[in-house]
mmCIF file of C-alpha atoms in Angstrom:
data_model
loop_
_atom_site.group_PDB
_atom_site.id
_atom_site.type_symbol
_atom_site.label_atom_id
_atom_site.label_comp_id
_atom_site.label_asym_id
_atom_site.label_seq_id
_atom_site.Cartn_x
_atom_site.Cartn_y
_atom_site.Cartn_z
ATOM 1 C CA ILE A 1216 -35.829 -8.284 -16.050
ATOM 2 C CA CYS A 1217 -35.567 -4.551 -15.459
ATOM 3 C CA ARG A 1218 -32.251 -2.957 -16.334
ATOM 4 C CA GLY A 1219 -31.818 -1.464 -12.881
ATOM 5 C CA VAL A 1220 -31.805 -4.955 -11.373
ATOM 6 C CA MET A 1221 -29.389 -6.208 -14.023
ATOM 7 C CA LEU A 1222 -27.063 -3.283 -13.342
ATOM 8 C CA ARG A 1223 -26.964 -4.195 -9.672
ATOM 9 C CA ARG A 1224 -26.352 -7.852 -10.534
ATOM 10 C CA PHE A 1225 -23.353 -7.144 -12.685
ATOM 11 C CA ALA A 1226 -21.994 -4.864 -9.965
ATOM 12 C CA ILE A 1227 -22.011 -8.022 -7.831
ATOM 13 C CA ILE A 1228 -20.087 -9.879 -10.512
ATOM 14 C CA ALA A 1229 -17.554 -7.107 -10.991
ATOM 15 C CA THR A 1230 -16.750 -6.749 -7.346
ATOM 16 C CA LEU A 1231 -16.089 -10.470 -6.974
ATOM 17 C CA GLY A 1232 -12.519 -9.558 -7.853
ATOM 18 C CA LEU A 1233 -12.353 -7.576 -4.647
ATOM 19 C CA ALA A 1234 -14.546 -9.879 -2.585
ATOM 20 C CA SER A 1235 -12.419 -12.896 -3.481
ATOM 21 C CA ALA A 1236 -9.457 -11.216 -1.816
ATOM 22 C CA LEU A 1237 -11.062 -12.434 1.392
ATOM 23 C CA ARG A 1238 -10.395 -15.987 0.190
ATOM 24 C CA PRO A 1239 -14.009 -17.159 0.528
ATOM 25 C CA THR A 1240 -14.842 -20.816 0.155
ATOM 26 C CA PRO A 1241 -16.699 -21.935 -2.997
ATOM 27 C CA THR A 1242 -19.862 -22.147 -0.907
ATOM 28 C CA HIS A 1243 -19.509 -18.502 0.076
ATOM 29 C CA LEU A 1244 -18.962 -17.479 -3.538
ATOM 30 C CA ALA A 1245 -22.011 -19.360 -4.726
ATOM 31 C CA SER A 1246 -24.102 -17.878 -1.930
ATOM 32 C CA ALA A 1247 -22.956 -14.347 -2.729
ATOM 33 C CA LEU A 1248 -24.135 -14.630 -6.319
ATOM 34 C CA SER A 1249 -27.402 -16.394 -5.538
ATOM 35 C CA GLN A 1250 -28.684 -13.806 -3.058
ATOM 36 C CA PRO A 1251 -31.466 -11.424 -4.154
ATOM 37 C CA ALA A 1252 -30.153 -8.238 -5.742
ATOM 38 C CA LEU A 1253 -29.185 -5.664 -3.142
ATOM 39 C CA SER A 1254 -29.065 -1.923 -3.433
ATOM 40 C CA ARG A 1255 -25.656 -0.613 -4.466
ATOM 41 C CA ARG A 1256 -25.537 1.360 -1.197
ATOM 42 C CA ALA A 1257 -25.747 -1.869 0.809
ATOM 43 C CA LEU A 1258 -23.799 -4.152 -1.515
ATOM 44 C CA LEU A 1259 -20.590 -2.439 -2.476
ATOM 45 C CA PRO A 1260 -19.396 -1.301 0.960
ATOM 46 C CA ALA A 1261 -19.922 -4.857 2.193
ATOM 47 C CA LEU A 1262 -17.962 -6.398 -0.671
ATOM 48 C CA ALA A 1263 -15.194 -3.834 -0.302
ATOM 49 C CA ALA A 1264 -14.272 -5.174 3.166
ATOM 50 C CA ALA A 1265 -11.024 -6.648 1.789
ATOM 51 C CA ALA A 1266 -7.877 -6.556 3.677
ATOM 52 C CA THR A 1267 3.246 -5.845 0.747
ATOM 53 C CA VAL A 1268 5.172 -8.237 -0.423
ATOM 54 C CA ARG A 1269 8.337 -8.106 -2.490
ATOM 55 C CA PRO A 1270 7.957 -9.070 -6.162
ATOM 56 C CA SER A 1271 8.614 -12.723 -6.903
ATOM 57 C CA PRO A 1272 10.561 -13.866 -9.981
ATOM 58 C CA ALA A 1273 7.332 -15.327 -11.424
ATOM 59 C CA LEU A 1274 5.880 -11.826 -11.767
ATOM 60 C CA ALA A 1275 8.069 -10.559 -14.586
ATOM 61 C CA ALA A 1276 6.218 -8.093 -16.794
ATOM 62 C CA ASP A 1277 6.182 -10.458 -19.781
ATOM 63 C CA ALA A 1278 5.152 -13.557 -17.801
ATOM 64 C CA LEU A 1279 1.496 -13.653 -18.826
ATOM 65 C CA GLU A 1280 -0.025 -17.113 -19.203
ATOM 66 C CA GLN A 1281 -3.109 -17.626 -21.371
ATOM 67 C CA HIS A 1282 -6.086 -19.672 -20.180
ATOM 68 C CA THR A 1283 -9.029 -20.900 -22.243
ATOM 69 C CA THR A 1284 -12.640 -21.209 -21.116
ATOM 70 C CA GLY A 1285 -13.924 -24.012 -23.323
ATOM 71 C CA SER A 1286 -17.426 -23.450 -24.651
ATOM 72 C CA TYR A 1287 -17.395 -19.819 -23.523
ATOM 73 C CA GLN A 1288 -14.865 -19.118 -26.296
ATOM 74 C CA VAL A 1289 -12.866 -16.610 -24.249
ATOM 75 C CA THR A 1290 -9.131 -16.617 -23.580
ATOM 76 C CA PHE A 1291 -7.770 -14.591 -20.681
ATOM 77 C CA GLY A 1292 -4.327 -13.919 -19.303
ATOM 78 C CA ALA A 1293 -3.004 -14.208 -15.752
ATOM 79 C CA PRO A 1294 0.544 -14.031 -14.382
ATOM 80 C CA ALA A 1295 2.456 -17.239 -15.025
ATOM 81 C CA GLY A 1296 2.389 -19.583 -12.067
ATOM 82 C CA TRP A 1297 -0.894 -18.321 -10.651
ATOM 83 C CA PRO A 1298 -3.197 -21.344 -10.201
ATOM 84 C CA VAL A 1299 -6.647 -21.036 -11.780
ATOM 85 C CA SER A 1300 -9.761 -22.506 -10.172
ATOM 86 C CA GLU A 1301 -13.141 -22.915 -11.867
ATOM 87 C CA GLN A 1302 -16.622 -23.088 -10.439
ATOM 88 C CA GLU A 1303 -20.113 -23.364 -11.875
ATOM 89 C CA LEU A 1304 -22.507 -21.224 -9.861
ATOM 90 C CA GLN A 1305 -26.256 -21.122 -9.473
ATOM 91 C CA GLY A 1306 -28.160 -19.600 -12.373
ATOM 92 C CA SER A 1307 -25.840 -20.896 -15.133
ATOM 93 C CA ARG A 1308 -23.043 -18.571 -14.023
ATOM 94 C CA TYR A 1309 -19.424 -19.599 -14.258
ATOM 95 C CA LEU A 1310 -16.377 -18.277 -12.452
ATOM 96 C CA TYR A 1311 -12.606 -18.491 -13.003
ATOM 97 C CA ILE A 1312 -10.152 -17.169 -10.389
ATOM 98 C CA ALA A 1313 -6.356 -16.910 -10.682
ATOM 99 C CA THR A 1314 -4.553 -15.965 -7.456
ATOM 100 C CA ASP A 1315 -1.021 -15.058 -6.464
ATOM 101 C CA PRO A 1316 0.281 -18.283 -4.839
ATOM 102 C CA ALA A 1317 2.802 -16.379 -2.720
ATOM 103 C CA GLU A 1318 0.070 -14.346 -0.998
ATOM 104 C CA PRO A 1319 -3.469 -15.154 -2.217
ATOM 105 C CA ASP A 1320 -4.992 -12.145 -0.443
ATOM 106 C CA SER A 1321 -2.755 -9.689 -2.262
ATOM 107 C CA ALA A 1322 -3.797 -10.089 -5.908
ATOM 108 C CA ASN A 1323 -6.112 -12.024 -8.207
ATOM 109 C CA VAL A 1324 -7.744 -12.097 -11.616
ATOM 110 C CA VAL A 1325 -11.437 -13.019 -11.801
ATOM 111 C CA LEU A 1326 -13.385 -13.878 -14.960
ATOM 112 C CA THR A 1327 -17.147 -14.448 -14.800
ATOM 113 C CA PHE A 1328 -19.916 -15.316 -17.227
ATOM 114 C CA GLN A 1329 -23.578 -14.521 -16.548
ATOM 115 C CA PRO A 1330 -26.544 -15.289 -18.843
ATOM 116 C CA LEU A 1331 -28.360 -12.328 -20.382
ATOM 117 C CA ALA A 1332 -31.814 -11.807 -21.805
ATOM 118 C CA ALA A 1333 -31.848 -11.762 -25.613
ATOM 119 C CA ASP A 1334 -32.579 -8.024 -25.801
ATOM 120 C CA TYR A 1335 -29.356 -7.143 -23.959
ATOM 121 C CA THR A 1336 -27.346 -6.886 -27.151
ATOM 122 C CA SER A 1337 -24.708 -4.408 -25.967
ATOM 123 C CA LEU A 1338 -23.480 -2.692 -22.834
ATOM 124 C CA GLY A 1339 -25.657 0.258 -23.778
ATOM 125 C CA SER A 1340 -28.570 -1.883 -22.560
ATOM 126 C CA PHE A 1341 -27.229 -1.308 -19.038
ATOM 127 C CA GLY A 1342 -26.778 2.437 -19.437
ATOM 128 C CA THR A 1343 -23.950 4.817 -20.209
ATOM 129 C CA GLN A 1344 -20.359 4.009 -19.394
ATOM 130 C CA GLN A 1345 -20.463 6.541 -16.583
ATOM 131 C CA LEU A 1346 -23.577 4.982 -15.068
ATOM 132 C CA VAL A 1347 -22.017 1.534 -15.173
ATOM 133 C CA GLY A 1348 -18.825 2.898 -13.639
ATOM 134 C CA ASN A 1349 -20.776 4.531 -10.833
ATOM 135 C CA SER A 1350 -22.100 1.114 -9.860
ATOM 136 C CA LEU A 1351 -18.543 -0.008 -9.098
ATOM 137 C CA MET A 1352 -18.018 2.707 -6.522
ATOM 138 C CA PRO A 1353 -19.086 2.376 -2.881
ATOM 139 C CA GLN A 1354 -22.515 3.996 -2.521
ATOM 140 C CA CYS A 1355 -22.937 5.868 0.760
ATOM 141 C CA ALA A 1356 -24.959 8.938 -0.278
ATOM 142 C CA ASP A 1357 -27.308 10.153 2.439
ATOM 143 C CA ARG A 1358 -29.770 13.004 2.726
ATOM 144 C CA SER A 1359 -26.941 15.492 2.760
ATOM 145 C CA GLY A 1360 -25.961 14.330 -0.702
ATOM 146 C CA GLY A 1361 -22.501 13.243 0.393
ATOM 147 C CA GLY A 1362 -20.687 10.179 -0.914
ATOM 148 C CA CYS A 1363 -18.426 7.600 0.699
ATOM 149 C CA THR A 1364 -15.402 8.928 2.547
ATOM 150 C CA LEU A 1365 -12.934 7.284 4.889
ATOM 151 C CA GLU A 1366 -13.786 9.836 7.551
ATOM 152 C CA GLY A 1367 -17.543 9.423 7.319
ATOM 153 C CA TYR A 1368 -18.073 5.812 6.296
ATOM 154 C CA GLY A 1369 -14.742 4.052 6.586
ATOM 155 C CA ILE A 1370 -14.617 3.324 2.852
ATOM 156 C CA GLU A 1371 -13.810 5.331 -0.251
ATOM 157 C CA GLY A 1372 -13.545 4.670 -3.963
ATOM 158 C CA LYS A 1373 -11.897 6.695 -6.693
ATOM 159 C CA MET A 1374 -12.406 6.276 -10.439
ATOM 160 C CA LEU A 1375 -9.044 6.919 -12.102
ATOM 161 C CA GLY A 1376 -9.966 6.328 -15.723
ATOM 162 C CA THR A 1377 -12.432 4.805 -18.175
ATOM 163 C CA ASP A 1378 -12.115 3.627 -21.764
ATOM 164 C CA THR A 1379 -13.819 1.510 -24.408
ATOM 165 C CA LEU A 1380 -12.225 -1.436 -26.186
ATOM 166 C CA LYS A 1381 -14.032 -3.093 -29.101
ATOM 167 C CA GLY A 1382 -17.403 -2.332 -27.520
ATOM 168 C CA ALA A 1383 -16.289 -3.256 -23.999
ATOM 169 C CA TYR A 1384 -16.279 -0.854 -21.049
ATOM 170 C CA THR A 1385 -13.034 -0.685 -19.083
ATOM 171 C CA TYR A 1386 -12.422 0.941 -15.698
ATOM 172 C CA ASP A 1387 -9.373 1.753 -13.611
ATOM 173 C CA TYR A 1388 -10.168 2.534 -9.969
ATOM 174 C CA THR A 1389 -9.144 2.188 -6.340
ATOM 175 C CA ILE A 1390 -11.030 1.243 -3.196
ATOM 176 C CA GLN A 1391 -9.762 1.896 0.298
ATOM 177 C CA GLN A 1392 -11.227 0.848 3.631
ATOM 178 C CA THR A 1393 -10.128 2.032 7.048
ATOM 179 C CA GLY A 1394 -7.578 -0.345 8.525
ATOM 180 C CA LYS A 1395 -7.120 -2.267 5.254
ATOM 181 C CA ALA A 1396 -4.536 -2.097 2.511
ATOM 182 C CA PRO A 1397 -5.733 0.112 -0.381
ATOM 183 C CA ARG A 1398 -6.592 -1.872 -3.506
ATOM 184 C CA HIS A 1399 -6.224 -1.049 -7.192
ATOM 185 C CA LEU A 1400 -8.684 -2.643 -9.622
ATOM 186 C CA ARG A 1401 -9.161 -2.825 -13.373
ATOM 187 C CA THR A 1402 -12.521 -4.124 -14.631
ATOM 188 C CA LEU A 1403 -13.727 -4.897 -18.142
ATOM 189 C CA PHE A 1404 -17.354 -5.572 -19.098
ATOM 190 C CA ALA A 1405 -18.349 -7.094 -22.452
ATOM 191 C CA VAL A 1406 -21.478 -8.668 -23.921
ATOM 192 C CA GLN A 1407 -21.384 -11.898 -25.901
ATOM 193 C CA THR A 1408 -24.020 -12.117 -28.626
ATOM 194 C CA GLU A 1409 -25.286 -14.859 -30.890
ATOM 195 C CA GLU A 1410 -27.150 -14.086 -34.121
ATOM 196 C CA GLY A 1411 -27.703 -10.538 -32.913
ATOM 197 C CA ARG A 1412 -29.149 -11.554 -29.535
ATOM 198 C CA GLY A 1413 -27.594 -11.084 -26.130
ATOM 199 C CA ARG A 1414 -26.166 -14.263 -24.658
ATOM 200 C CA ARG A 1415 -23.756 -13.549 -21.784
ATOM 201 C CA LEU A 1416 -22.252 -10.746 -19.759
ATOM 202 C CA VAL A 1417 -18.485 -11.240 -19.482
ATOM 203 C CA THR A 1418 -16.663 -9.528 -16.603
ATOM 204 C CA LEU A 1419 -12.899 -9.535 -16.095
ATOM 205 C CA THR A 1420 -11.454 -7.924 -12.947
ATOM 206 C CA ALA A 1421 -7.779 -7.792 -11.994
ATOM 207 C CA GLN A 1422 -7.023 -6.392 -8.548
ATOM 208 C CA CYS A 1423 -4.159 -6.142 -6.103
ATOM 209 C CA TYR A 1424 -2.806 -4.154 -3.195
ATOM 210 C CA GLU A 1425 -2.002 -0.624 -4.345
ATOM 211 C CA SER A 1426 1.552 -1.242 -3.175
ATOM 212 C CA LYS A 1427 1.882 -4.049 -5.757
ATOM 213 C CA TYR A 1428 0.201 -2.256 -8.646
ATOM 214 C CA ALA A 1429 3.357 -0.789 -10.198
ATOM 215 C CA GLU A 1430 4.734 -4.328 -10.423
ATOM 216 C CA LEU A 1431 1.588 -5.868 -11.895
ATOM 217 C CA LYS A 1432 0.402 -2.934 -14.030
ATOM 218 C CA PRO A 1433 2.100 -4.108 -17.261
ATOM 219 C CA MET A 1434 0.159 -7.383 -17.087
ATOM 220 C CA PHE A 1435 -3.110 -5.929 -15.818
ATOM 221 C CA GLN A 1436 -3.153 -3.521 -18.778
ATOM 222 C CA LYS A 1437 -2.709 -6.253 -21.404
#
């Protein structure tokens, strides 16, 4: 599988955190991941079509509940009281979603697992951290060389920061669409290996309305 195709595929996985804010049914989620790979220009603006509430007592900064993923051997945290749903998707992919029960559209945490070819032994197999980060941004470049803007395309993304954590790529960014509440996202990509061979791509995305980010930031950064 060429790396360009794989890069586009994991852009699909990463943006599920934003796409799930639309509260799709499991059938819609499965369909989204089983479609042929799309160009980033076509894919990301479509997924970014996502639509503030007062903090609830359950969202205290230290109220992070740990969840295990069985055979995937990954533990992830989500705010206490957020229900977690699981779904096995086509192509041996697996998805976990934790949503804010008070307002499911406003915030969620999404963890996904996707099989990798054996020669994908690190994130460097997908390209540089900057290249991977670019795939998370709406792609609207035209012949004039311009990118996505609210004025020109009705959607705009901004990369606020990048980092590495034990070989994982992490990103802090926002996406805004005309007429919708701006969203703040944090995404982590990691590769699981076995005996030196690539096994799975792990993607963790936490996202919420920008207006709720100050409240949720302590947990999203953990």
